[in-house]
XYZ file of C-alpha atoms in Angstrom:
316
model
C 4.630 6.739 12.934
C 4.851 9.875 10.899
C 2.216 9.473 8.089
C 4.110 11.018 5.300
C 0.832 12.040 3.583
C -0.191 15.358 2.778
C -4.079 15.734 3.940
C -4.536 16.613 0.238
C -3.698 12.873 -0.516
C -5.515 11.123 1.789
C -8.835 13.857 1.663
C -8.351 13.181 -2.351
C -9.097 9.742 -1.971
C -11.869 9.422 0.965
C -14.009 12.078 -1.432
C -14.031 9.624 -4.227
C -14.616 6.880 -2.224
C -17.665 8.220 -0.230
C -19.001 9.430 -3.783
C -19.010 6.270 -4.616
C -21.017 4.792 -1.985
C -22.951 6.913 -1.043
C -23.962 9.117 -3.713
C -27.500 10.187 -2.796
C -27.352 9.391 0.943
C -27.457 6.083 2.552
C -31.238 5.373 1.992
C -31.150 2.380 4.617
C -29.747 4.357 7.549
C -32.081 7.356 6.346
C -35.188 4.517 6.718
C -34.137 2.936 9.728
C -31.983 4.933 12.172
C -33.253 8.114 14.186
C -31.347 11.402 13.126
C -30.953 11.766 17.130
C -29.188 8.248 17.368
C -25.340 7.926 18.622
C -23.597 4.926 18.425
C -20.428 3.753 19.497
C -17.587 1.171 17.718
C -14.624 -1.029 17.794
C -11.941 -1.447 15.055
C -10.880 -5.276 16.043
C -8.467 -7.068 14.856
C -9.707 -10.729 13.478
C -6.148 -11.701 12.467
C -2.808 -11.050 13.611
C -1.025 -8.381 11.485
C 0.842 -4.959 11.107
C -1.532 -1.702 11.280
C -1.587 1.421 7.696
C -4.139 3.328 7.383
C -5.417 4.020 11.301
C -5.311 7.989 10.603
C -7.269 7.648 6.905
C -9.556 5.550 8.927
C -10.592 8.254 11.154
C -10.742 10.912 8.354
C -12.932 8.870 6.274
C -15.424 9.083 9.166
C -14.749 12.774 9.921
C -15.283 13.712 6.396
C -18.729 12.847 6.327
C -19.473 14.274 9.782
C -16.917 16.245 11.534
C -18.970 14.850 14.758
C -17.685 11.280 14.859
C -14.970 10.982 17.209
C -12.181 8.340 16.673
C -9.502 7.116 19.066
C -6.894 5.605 17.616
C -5.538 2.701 19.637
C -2.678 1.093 17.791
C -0.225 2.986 15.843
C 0.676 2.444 11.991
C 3.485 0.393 11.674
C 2.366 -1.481 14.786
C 1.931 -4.955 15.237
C -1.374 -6.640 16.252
C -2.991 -9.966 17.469
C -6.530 -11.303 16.776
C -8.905 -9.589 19.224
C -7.053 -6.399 19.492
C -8.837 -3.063 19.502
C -7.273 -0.812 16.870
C -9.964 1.598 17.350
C -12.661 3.093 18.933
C -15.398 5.655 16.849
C -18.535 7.323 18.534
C -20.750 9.877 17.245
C -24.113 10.078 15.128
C -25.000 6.311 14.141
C -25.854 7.881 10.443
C -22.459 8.820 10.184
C -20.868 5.377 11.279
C -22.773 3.496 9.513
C -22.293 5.587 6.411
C -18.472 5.693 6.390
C -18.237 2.109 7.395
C -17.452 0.283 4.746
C -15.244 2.815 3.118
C -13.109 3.323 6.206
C -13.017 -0.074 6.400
C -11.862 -1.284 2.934
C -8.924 1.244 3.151
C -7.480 0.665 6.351
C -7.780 -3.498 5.842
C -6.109 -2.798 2.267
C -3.885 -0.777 3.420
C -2.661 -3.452 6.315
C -2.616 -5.998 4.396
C -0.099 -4.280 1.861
C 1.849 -3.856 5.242
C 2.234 -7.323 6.667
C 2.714 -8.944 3.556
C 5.581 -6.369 3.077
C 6.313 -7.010 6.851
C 6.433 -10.806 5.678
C 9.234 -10.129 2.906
C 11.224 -7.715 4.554
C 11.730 -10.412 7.686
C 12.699 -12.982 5.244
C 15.725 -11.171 4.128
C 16.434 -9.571 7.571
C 20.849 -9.227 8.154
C 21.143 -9.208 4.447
C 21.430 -5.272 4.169
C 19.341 -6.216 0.955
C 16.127 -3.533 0.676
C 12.879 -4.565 -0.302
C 11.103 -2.025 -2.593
C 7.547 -1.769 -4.358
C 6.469 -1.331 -8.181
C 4.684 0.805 -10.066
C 2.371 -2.215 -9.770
C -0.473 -0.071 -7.216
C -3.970 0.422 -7.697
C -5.127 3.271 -9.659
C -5.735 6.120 -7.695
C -4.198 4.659 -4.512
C -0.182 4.772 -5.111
C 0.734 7.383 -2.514
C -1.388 5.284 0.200
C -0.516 1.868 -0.851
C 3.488 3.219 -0.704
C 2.593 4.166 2.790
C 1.687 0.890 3.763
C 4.987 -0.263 2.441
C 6.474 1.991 4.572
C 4.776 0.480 7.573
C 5.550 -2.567 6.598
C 9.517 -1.609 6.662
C 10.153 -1.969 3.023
C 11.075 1.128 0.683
C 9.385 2.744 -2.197
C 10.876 2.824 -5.696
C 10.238 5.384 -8.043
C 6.874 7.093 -7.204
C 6.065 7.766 -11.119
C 7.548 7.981 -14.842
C 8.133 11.402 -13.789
C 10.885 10.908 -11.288
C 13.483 9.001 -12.638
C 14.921 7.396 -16.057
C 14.408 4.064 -15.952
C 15.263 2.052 -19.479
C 13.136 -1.277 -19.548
C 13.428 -3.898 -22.575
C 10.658 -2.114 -24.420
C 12.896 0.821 -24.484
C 15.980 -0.868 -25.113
C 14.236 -2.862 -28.075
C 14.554 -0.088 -30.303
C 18.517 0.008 -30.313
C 18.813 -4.042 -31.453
C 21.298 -5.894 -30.205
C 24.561 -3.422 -30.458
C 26.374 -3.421 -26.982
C 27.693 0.526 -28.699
C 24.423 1.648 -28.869
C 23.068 0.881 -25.860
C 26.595 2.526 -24.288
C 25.912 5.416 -26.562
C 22.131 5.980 -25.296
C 22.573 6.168 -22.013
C 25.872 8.652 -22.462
C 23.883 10.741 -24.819
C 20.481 10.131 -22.367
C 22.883 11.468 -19.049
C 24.136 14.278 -21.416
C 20.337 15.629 -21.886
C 19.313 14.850 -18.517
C 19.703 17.466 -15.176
C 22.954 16.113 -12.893
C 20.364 15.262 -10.482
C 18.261 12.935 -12.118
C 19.145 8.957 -11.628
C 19.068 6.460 -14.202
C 18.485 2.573 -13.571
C 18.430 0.111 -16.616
C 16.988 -3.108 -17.083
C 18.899 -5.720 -18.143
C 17.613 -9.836 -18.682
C 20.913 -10.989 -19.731
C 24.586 -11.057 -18.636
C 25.860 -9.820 -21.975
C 23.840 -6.460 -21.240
C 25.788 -5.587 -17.889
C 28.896 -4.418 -19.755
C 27.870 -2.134 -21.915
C 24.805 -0.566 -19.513
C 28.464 -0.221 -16.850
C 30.269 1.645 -19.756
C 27.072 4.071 -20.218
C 27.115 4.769 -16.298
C 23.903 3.797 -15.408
C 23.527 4.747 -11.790
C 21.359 1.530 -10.943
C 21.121 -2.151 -13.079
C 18.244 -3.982 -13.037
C 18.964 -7.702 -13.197
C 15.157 -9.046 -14.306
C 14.248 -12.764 -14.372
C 17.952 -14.374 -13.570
C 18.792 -17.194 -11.707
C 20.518 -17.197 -8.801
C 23.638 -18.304 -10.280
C 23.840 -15.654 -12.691
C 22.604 -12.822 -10.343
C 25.609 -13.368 -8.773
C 27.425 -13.393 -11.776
C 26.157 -9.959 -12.568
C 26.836 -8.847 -9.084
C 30.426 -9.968 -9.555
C 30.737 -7.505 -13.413
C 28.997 -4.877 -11.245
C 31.241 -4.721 -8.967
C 30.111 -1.868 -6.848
C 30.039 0.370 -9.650
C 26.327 1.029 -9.900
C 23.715 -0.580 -7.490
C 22.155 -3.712 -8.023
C 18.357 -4.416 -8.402
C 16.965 -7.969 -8.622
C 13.531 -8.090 -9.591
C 11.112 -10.986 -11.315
C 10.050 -14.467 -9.803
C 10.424 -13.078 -6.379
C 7.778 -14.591 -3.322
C 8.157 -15.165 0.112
C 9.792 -18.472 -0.900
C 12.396 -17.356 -3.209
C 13.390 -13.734 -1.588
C 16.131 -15.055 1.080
C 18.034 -17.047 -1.832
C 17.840 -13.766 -3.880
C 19.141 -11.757 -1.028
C 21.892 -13.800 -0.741
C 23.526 -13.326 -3.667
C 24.838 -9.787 -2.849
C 22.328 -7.690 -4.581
C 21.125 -4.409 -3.323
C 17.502 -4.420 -3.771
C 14.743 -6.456 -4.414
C 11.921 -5.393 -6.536
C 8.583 -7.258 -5.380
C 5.164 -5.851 -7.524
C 3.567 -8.246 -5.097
C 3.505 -6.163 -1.923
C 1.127 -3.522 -3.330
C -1.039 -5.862 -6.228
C -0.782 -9.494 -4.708
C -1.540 -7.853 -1.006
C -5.578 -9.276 0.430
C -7.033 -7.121 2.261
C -6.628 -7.926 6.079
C -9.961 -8.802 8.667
C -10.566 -6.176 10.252
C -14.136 -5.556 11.950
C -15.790 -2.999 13.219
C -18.079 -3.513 16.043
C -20.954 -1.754 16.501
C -22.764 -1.655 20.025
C -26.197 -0.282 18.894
C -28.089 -2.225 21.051
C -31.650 -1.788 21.376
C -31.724 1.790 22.862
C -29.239 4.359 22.002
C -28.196 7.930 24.258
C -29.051 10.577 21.392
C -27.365 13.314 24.401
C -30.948 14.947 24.915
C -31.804 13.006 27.527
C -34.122 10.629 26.111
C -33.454 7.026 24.522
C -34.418 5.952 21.046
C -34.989 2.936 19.777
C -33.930 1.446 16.844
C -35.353 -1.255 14.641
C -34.160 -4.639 16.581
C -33.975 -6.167 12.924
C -31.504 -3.940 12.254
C -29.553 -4.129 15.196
C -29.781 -8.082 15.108
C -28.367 -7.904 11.459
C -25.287 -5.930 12.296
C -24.399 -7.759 15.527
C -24.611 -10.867 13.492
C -22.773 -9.949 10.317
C -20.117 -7.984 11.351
C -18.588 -4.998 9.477
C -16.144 -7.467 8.304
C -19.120 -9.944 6.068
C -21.111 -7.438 5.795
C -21.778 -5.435 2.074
C-alpha cells in the first residue's frame, strides 16, 4: 500500500519523538552494551490485527542510525495473526535498543487505529455507506493517524478548519432560531466563498433540514438522531446534498445507522477510542553478539535475561 505520506510528515514526527526519549543519549545502553555490538529483531504480532505504520517503523530506526537495516514483512493494510513476523531489524544493538520503544508505540498506535477502523467498516460492508474519521486525532499525529484509517478501509473527513466550511451548532447558535437566517447565511457564506470550496452543516433536529436544503449546503450533518428520524431526514434530503450521520455511533450501533440510507458515518472513535495493538519486538541478543570484526562480545547476561523476559511489548 501506497503510504500517502510525504517523508516530511512522518521524519516530522520520529524527530520529536526520539527527542523525547532520548534526549541526552540512552545512558543504559551507553553503560551496558559494547559500541561494537549488533543485534538482530523481530516485529511479532501478539494479536491478530490489520498492519499502519510498518514504513514509519523502519524510519524511526534509520533516523537514529542510518545503519539499522529493516525488512519489512507484512504490508500496511495487511492482515495479521498472533505469532506473525511483521518485521525483521539488524544493525548496531545501541541503535535498536534506542529506537525501540518509539518505533514501537507508533506502529502499535497506528494498527490499532486500523483494525478498529477495519472493525467498523466490516460492520456496514454492502451498505455503500462510508465510514470517515474526526478531527478527534492526537495532537501532532493527524496525518499518521488518517493513514491508519486508510489502512483500515475507512475515509478521512476534512483534514483541518482550513479545508472546508463546516457550520456546527456553536456556529449556528449565533443566528437563533430563524429558519431565514440560517437560509440566508449559508447563501451569503457560498457567495464569499471560492466555487470550489464545500460546505457541510450540522444539523440536531429535523426542523433544521429545510432551511440548511434551501441555503444549498453541499453536505448535512444529521448529529445525535435516532434511527427513525435519520431516516426521516434522509427522506427531506432527498439526494439533494449528501448525508452524514454522526454521534452515538460504536461497533454496536453502526449497521442500524447504515441502514437507514445515509451516506456517511462520522465515528471520532477510530482515531481517539483506538488502543494501541501488541506488538513485540524480539530481540535475539543472546550472550555473545557478531560486532562484524571478527571477534564476539559479550554483553551483560542481566541485561540480556531482562529483555528476553520482558519483551518490547511490557517493557518501559
Amino acid at each position: 500500500m501506497d503510504t500517502q505520506l510525504s517523508a516530511r510528515e512522518i521524519d516530522a514526527v520520529i524527530t520529536l519523538a526520539l527527542a523525547e526519549d532520548i534526549p541526552f543519549g540512552d545512558l543504559t545502553s551507553l553503560a551496558f552494551v559494547p559500541p561494537e555490538a549488533t543485534a538482530q529483531a523481530q516485529l511479532v504480532a501478539r494479536e491478530p490485527g490489520i498492519l499502519a505504520g510498518g514504513e514509519i517503523f523502519a524510519r524511526t530506526f534509520a533516523a537514529l542510525d542510518p545503519a539499522v537495516g529493516v525488512s519489512l514483512e507484512t504490508d500496511d493494510g495487511a492482515r495479521f495473526a498472533p505469532g506473525d513476523v511483521l518485521a525483521r531489524v539488524q544493525g548496531p544493538a545501541r541503535a535498536i535498543l534506542g529506537a525501540e520503544r518509539v518505533a514501537l508505540n507508533l506502529v502499535q498506535r497506528l494498527s490499532g487505529v486500523a483494525t478498529l477502523t477495519s472493525e467498523h467498516v466490516a460492520a456496514v460492508a454492502g451498505t455503500g455507506v462510508r465510514v470517515t474519521d474526526t478531527r478527534k486525532t492526537t495532537p501532532g499525529l493527524r496525518a499518521l493517524e488518517r493513514y491508519a484509517v486508510r489502512c483500515g478501509g475507512g475515509h478521512n473527513h476534512r483534514f483541518s478548519l482550513s479545508d472546508a466550511v463546516m457550520a456546527k451548532d456553536n456556529h449556528l447558535a449565533a443566528l437563533g432560531d430563524s429558519p431565514e437566517a440560517l437560509t440566508q447565511a449559508i447563501l451569503s457564506a457560498r457567495e464569499r466563498l471560492p466555487h470550489t470550496t464545500h460546505i457541510e452543516v450540522e444539523v440536531d433536529r429535523i426542523e433544521q433540514i429545510a432551511p440548511v436544503l434551501a441555503g444549498g449546503a453541499d453536505t448535512i450533518m444529521l448529529d445525535n438522531f435516532s434511527l427513525e428520524d435519520l431516516r426521516r431526514g434522509v427522506e427531506l434530503i432527498n439526494g439533494q446534498a449528501l448525508v452524514e450521520a454522526s454521534g452515538g455511533v460504536s461497533l454496536e450501533t453502526i449497521g442500524a445507522i447504515a441502514g437507514t440510507g445515509v451516506d456517511l458515518i462520522s465515528v471520532g472513535a477510530l482515531t481517539h477510542g483506538a488502543r494501541a495493538l501488541d506488538l513485540g519486538l524480539d530481540m535475539d541478543l543472546g550472550l555473545e553478539v557478531n560486532t562484524g570484526t571478527g571477534i564476539h562480545v559479550e554483553i551483560d547476561p542481566v541485561l540480556a535475561a531482562e529483555l528476553e523476559a520482558d519483551g518490547p511489548g511490557t517493557s518501559d
